[in-house]
Amino acid sequence: MTKFGSGEGYLSKSRIIGYGLIFFIMLTGLALAIGGIAARHIDCKGNNCDNTFRYYWWIIFYTFGTWVGLGYLLNRRSLTEYKLPMVAFLAVGSSQTMPLADANLQQWQNCLNDVISPDEIEIIDYRCTSEFEDNASAAAAGFVIITICNLLWVVWAGSLKEPPPQQLKRESPNSVNTNGSTKKATMPSQRLGTQWDPSDASPLYQPVQGLRIPTP
């Protein structure tokens, strides 16, 4: 199968297409969240706007950084080795994007239902205009998509099975080659009185000159 890059660490073409489609959906949700929050931040007229939206931006950048790391591990086919920290990062991100999605959804619904009093509008620093409703709904939809994608990655990555540990292969003195012939042992014979050629011995087994081994 065609592979991108070189070596065994790269993804096949079919996986590239599949992961590309998933990341397209993820980036679409991220774009909706960024667009909605950016528009709301610009339209905010209160004195506490920066503090109100600082947490939104922090979660957005955290999510983007986590996805960059996820894409790198997928490309290197190393997600199984680092699945525990990646699942932890994704789970933390999901726990933070869910409240943000709920907050924007509640504000959007409150504007549609006209349940916000003038005093409350002054406190939460927004007005129920058509632009605000569009921005709040876009941000809510974006955070919902981000949350769902993160949870799906948590389930999928958490279910990956770790490969069995590699066993050390020990080569026997008389191993069989691929062509069926037997490799000659380099170790001297262990039988007493058996003659062997000193040239076949390794430097650690050089014979002692003048030593005669008695025959039983």
Short mmCIF file of C-alpha atoms in Angstrom, two decimals:
data_model
loop_
_atom_site.label_atom_id
_atom_site.label_comp_id
_atom_site.label_asym_id
_atom_site.label_seq_id
_atom_site.Cartn_x
_atom_site.Cartn_y
_atom_site.Cartn_z
CA MET A 1 0.00 0.00 0.00
CA THR A 2 1.26 3.48 -0.81
CA LYS A 3 2.76 5.33 2.10
CA PHE A 4 3.64 8.98 2.55
CA GLY A 5 7.16 9.66 3.74
CA SER A 6 9.74 7.01 4.40
CA GLY A 7 9.99 4.23 6.95
CA GLU A 8 7.40 2.30 8.89
CA GLY A 9 6.38 5.28 11.01
CA TYR A 10 4.23 6.96 8.36
CA LEU A 11 0.54 6.56 7.62
CA SER A 12 -0.89 4.81 4.61
CA LYS A 13 -2.89 6.74 2.02
CA SER A 14 -6.25 5.42 3.22
CA ARG A 15 -5.53 6.44 6.82
CA ILE A 16 -4.45 9.88 5.66
CA ILE A 17 -7.82 10.35 3.93
CA GLY A 18 -9.80 9.06 6.93
CA TYR A 19 -7.95 11.12 9.50
CA GLY A 20 -8.06 14.13 7.18
CA LEU A 21 -11.87 13.96 7.07
CA ILE A 22 -12.08 13.71 10.86
CA PHE A 23 -9.73 16.63 11.36
CA PHE A 24 -11.71 18.67 8.85
CA ILE A 25 -14.80 18.27 11.05
CA MET A 26 -12.75 19.12 14.14
CA LEU A 27 -11.29 22.26 12.55
CA THR A 28 -14.77 23.30 11.38
CA GLY A 29 -15.97 23.22 14.97
CA LEU A 30 -12.89 25.13 16.09
CA ALA A 31 -13.47 27.76 13.42
CA LEU A 32 -17.09 28.22 14.52
CA ALA A 33 -16.00 28.64 18.12
CA ILE A 34 -13.26 31.14 17.22
CA GLY A 35 -15.58 33.16 14.97
CA GLY A 36 -18.39 33.31 17.50
CA ILE A 37 -16.18 34.19 20.46
CA ALA A 38 -14.17 36.75 18.48
CA ALA A 39 -17.33 38.53 17.36
CA ARG A 40 -18.73 38.49 20.88
CA HIS A 41 -15.47 39.84 22.29
CA ILE A 42 -15.44 42.70 19.78
CA ASP A 43 -19.08 43.60 20.46
CA CYS A 44 -18.65 43.44 24.23
CA LYS A 45 -19.20 46.90 25.73
CA GLY A 46 -18.62 46.17 29.40
CA ASN A 47 -15.64 46.98 31.59
CA ASN A 48 -14.82 43.32 32.27
CA CYS A 49 -14.78 42.01 28.70
CA ASP A 50 -11.13 40.91 28.64
CA ASN A 51 -11.49 38.92 31.85
CA THR A 52 -14.74 37.40 30.63
CA PHE A 53 -13.33 36.10 27.34
CA ARG A 54 -9.77 35.29 28.46
CA TYR A 55 -10.89 31.86 29.60
CA TYR A 56 -12.56 31.20 26.24
CA TRP A 57 -9.35 31.95 24.36
CA TRP A 58 -7.25 29.88 26.69
CA ILE A 59 -9.45 26.80 26.08
CA ILE A 60 -9.39 27.40 22.32
CA PHE A 61 -5.58 27.52 22.22
CA TYR A 62 -5.37 24.49 24.53
CA THR A 63 -7.63 22.51 22.21
CA PHE A 64 -5.63 23.50 19.13
CA GLY A 65 -2.34 22.51 20.78
CA THR A 66 -3.77 19.15 21.84
CA TRP A 67 -4.93 18.42 18.30
CA VAL A 68 -1.53 19.31 16.89
CA GLY A 69 0.05 16.76 19.21
CA LEU A 70 -2.60 14.19 18.29
CA GLY A 71 -1.96 14.67 14.59
CA TYR A 72 1.78 14.29 15.09
CA LEU A 73 1.37 11.03 17.00
CA LEU A 74 -1.01 9.68 14.36
CA ASN A 75 1.41 10.54 11.58
CA ARG A 76 4.26 8.82 13.42
CA ARG A 77 1.99 5.90 14.40
CA SER A 78 3.02 6.39 18.03
CA LEU A 79 -0.40 7.02 19.58
CA THR A 80 -0.38 3.61 21.28
CA GLU A 81 2.78 4.46 23.18
CA TYR A 82 1.52 7.85 24.36
CA LYS A 83 -2.21 7.11 24.59
CA LEU A 84 -2.48 7.71 28.35
CA PRO A 85 -1.24 11.33 28.35
CA MET A 86 -3.13 12.06 25.11
CA VAL A 87 -6.37 10.67 26.54
CA ALA A 88 -5.81 12.81 29.63
CA PHE A 89 -5.31 15.98 27.55
CA LEU A 90 -8.41 15.25 25.46
CA ALA A 91 -10.53 14.47 28.52
CA VAL A 92 -9.48 17.70 30.23
CA GLY A 93 -10.31 19.63 27.07
CA SER A 94 -13.76 18.04 26.87
CA SER A 95 -14.50 18.88 30.50
CA GLN A 96 -13.78 22.54 29.75
CA THR A 97 -15.54 22.92 26.40
CA MET A 98 -18.82 21.44 27.65
CA PRO A 99 -19.53 24.33 30.09
CA LEU A 100 -18.58 26.87 27.40
CA ALA A 101 -21.00 25.28 24.94
CA ASP A 102 -23.74 25.28 27.58
CA ALA A 103 -23.12 28.94 28.50
CA ASN A 104 -23.42 30.18 24.91
CA LEU A 105 -26.43 27.96 24.29
CA GLN A 106 -28.21 29.27 27.39
CA GLN A 107 -27.56 32.90 26.45
CA TRP A 108 -28.78 32.29 22.91
CA GLN A 109 -31.98 30.63 24.16
CA ASN A 110 -32.58 33.38 26.71
CA CYS A 111 -32.43 35.98 23.97
CA LEU A 112 -34.84 33.99 21.81
CA ASN A 113 -37.28 33.61 24.68
CA ASP A 114 -36.89 37.21 25.96
CA VAL A 115 -36.27 36.05 29.50
CA ILE A 116 -33.38 38.42 30.26
CA SER A 117 -34.17 41.49 32.27
CA PRO A 118 -32.51 44.86 31.53
CA ASP A 119 -30.57 44.67 34.80
CA GLU A 120 -29.20 41.24 33.90
CA ILE A 121 -28.20 42.49 30.46
CA GLU A 122 -26.09 45.19 32.07
CA ILE A 123 -24.38 42.62 34.30
CA ILE A 124 -23.50 40.05 31.62
CA ASP A 125 -22.36 42.70 29.11
CA TYR A 126 -24.32 41.77 26.00
CA ARG A 127 -27.43 42.80 24.18
CA CYS A 128 -29.94 40.51 22.55
CA THR A 129 -29.46 41.58 18.98
CA SER A 130 -29.63 39.42 15.89
CA GLU A 131 -25.83 39.62 15.59
CA PHE A 132 -25.39 38.42 19.14
CA GLU A 133 -27.78 35.52 18.60
CA ASP A 134 -25.85 34.43 15.52
CA ASN A 135 -22.50 34.71 17.29
CA ALA A 136 -23.70 32.87 20.39
CA SER A 137 -25.25 30.07 18.35
CA ALA A 138 -22.07 29.71 16.24
CA ALA A 139 -19.88 29.56 19.36
CA ALA A 140 -22.21 27.05 21.00
CA ALA A 141 -22.23 24.83 17.89
CA GLY A 142 -18.44 25.02 17.65
CA PHE A 143 -17.87 24.01 21.26
CA VAL A 144 -20.38 21.17 20.91
CA ILE A 145 -18.50 19.80 17.89
CA ILE A 146 -15.18 20.14 19.73
CA THR A 147 -16.55 18.29 22.74
CA ILE A 148 -17.99 15.43 20.70
CA CYS A 149 -14.78 15.01 18.69
CA ASN A 150 -12.64 15.01 21.83
CA LEU A 151 -14.83 12.39 23.49
CA LEU A 152 -14.72 10.18 20.39
CA TRP A 153 -10.92 10.39 20.37
CA VAL A 154 -10.86 9.54 24.08
CA VAL A 155 -12.90 6.39 23.49
CA TRP A 156 -10.93 5.35 20.41
CA ALA A 157 -7.47 6.08 21.79
CA GLY A 158 -8.30 4.56 25.17
CA SER A 159 -9.37 1.29 23.54
CA LEU A 160 -6.07 0.81 21.69
CA LYS A 161 -4.24 -2.34 22.73
CA GLU A 162 -0.59 -2.05 23.57
CA PRO A 163 1.66 -4.25 21.42
CA PRO A 164 3.33 -7.21 23.17
CA PRO A 165 6.89 -6.57 24.33
CA GLN A 166 9.49 -7.60 21.83
CA GLN A 167 11.25 -10.80 22.74
CA LEU A 168 15.00 -10.97 22.45
CA LYS A 169 16.08 -13.38 19.79
CA ARG A 170 19.01 -15.50 20.84
CA GLU A 171 21.01 -17.06 18.08
CA SER A 172 22.01 -20.63 18.81
CA PRO A 173 25.51 -21.85 17.95
CA ASN A 174 24.11 -24.12 15.22
CA SER A 175 21.44 -21.85 13.69
CA VAL A 176 19.86 -22.56 10.35
CA ASN A 177 20.30 -20.00 7.61
CA THR A 178 17.57 -18.95 5.23
CA ASN A 179 18.92 -21.24 2.51
CA GLY A 180 18.57 -24.30 4.77
CA SER A 181 22.26 -24.75 5.52
CA THR A 182 23.53 -24.98 9.05
CA LYS A 183 25.85 -22.26 10.32
CA LYS A 184 29.07 -23.64 11.73
CA ALA A 185 29.49 -23.12 15.44
CA THR A 186 32.31 -20.89 16.52
CA MET A 187 32.49 -22.37 19.99
CA PRO A 188 34.86 -25.31 20.59
CA SER A 189 33.44 -28.71 21.36
CA GLN A 190 32.64 -29.39 24.98
CA ARG A 191 33.62 -33.04 24.77
CA LEU A 192 37.00 -33.87 26.28
CA GLY A 193 39.53 -35.36 23.93
CA THR A 194 37.78 -34.08 20.78
CA GLN A 195 40.10 -32.37 18.36
CA TRP A 196 39.07 -29.00 17.01
CA ASP A 197 40.61 -26.40 14.80
CA PRO A 198 41.99 -23.45 16.82
CA SER A 199 41.37 -21.11 13.86
CA ASP A 200 37.59 -21.51 14.33
CA ALA A 201 37.74 -20.34 17.93
CA SER A 202 37.11 -16.79 19.06
CA PRO A 203 39.89 -14.83 20.81
CA LEU A 204 38.36 -15.66 24.20
CA TYR A 205 38.91 -19.38 23.59
CA GLN A 206 42.51 -19.53 22.39
CA PRO A 207 44.18 -22.90 23.21
CA VAL A 208 47.01 -23.07 25.70
CA GLN A 209 50.25 -24.18 24.11
CA GLY A 210 51.62 -27.46 25.48
CA LEU A 211 48.39 -28.40 27.26
CA ARG A 212 47.29 -31.96 26.61
CA ILE A 213 43.81 -33.05 27.53
CA PRO A 214 43.78 -36.64 28.74
CA THR A 215 41.42 -39.05 27.09
CA PRO A 216 39.08 -40.83 29.49
#
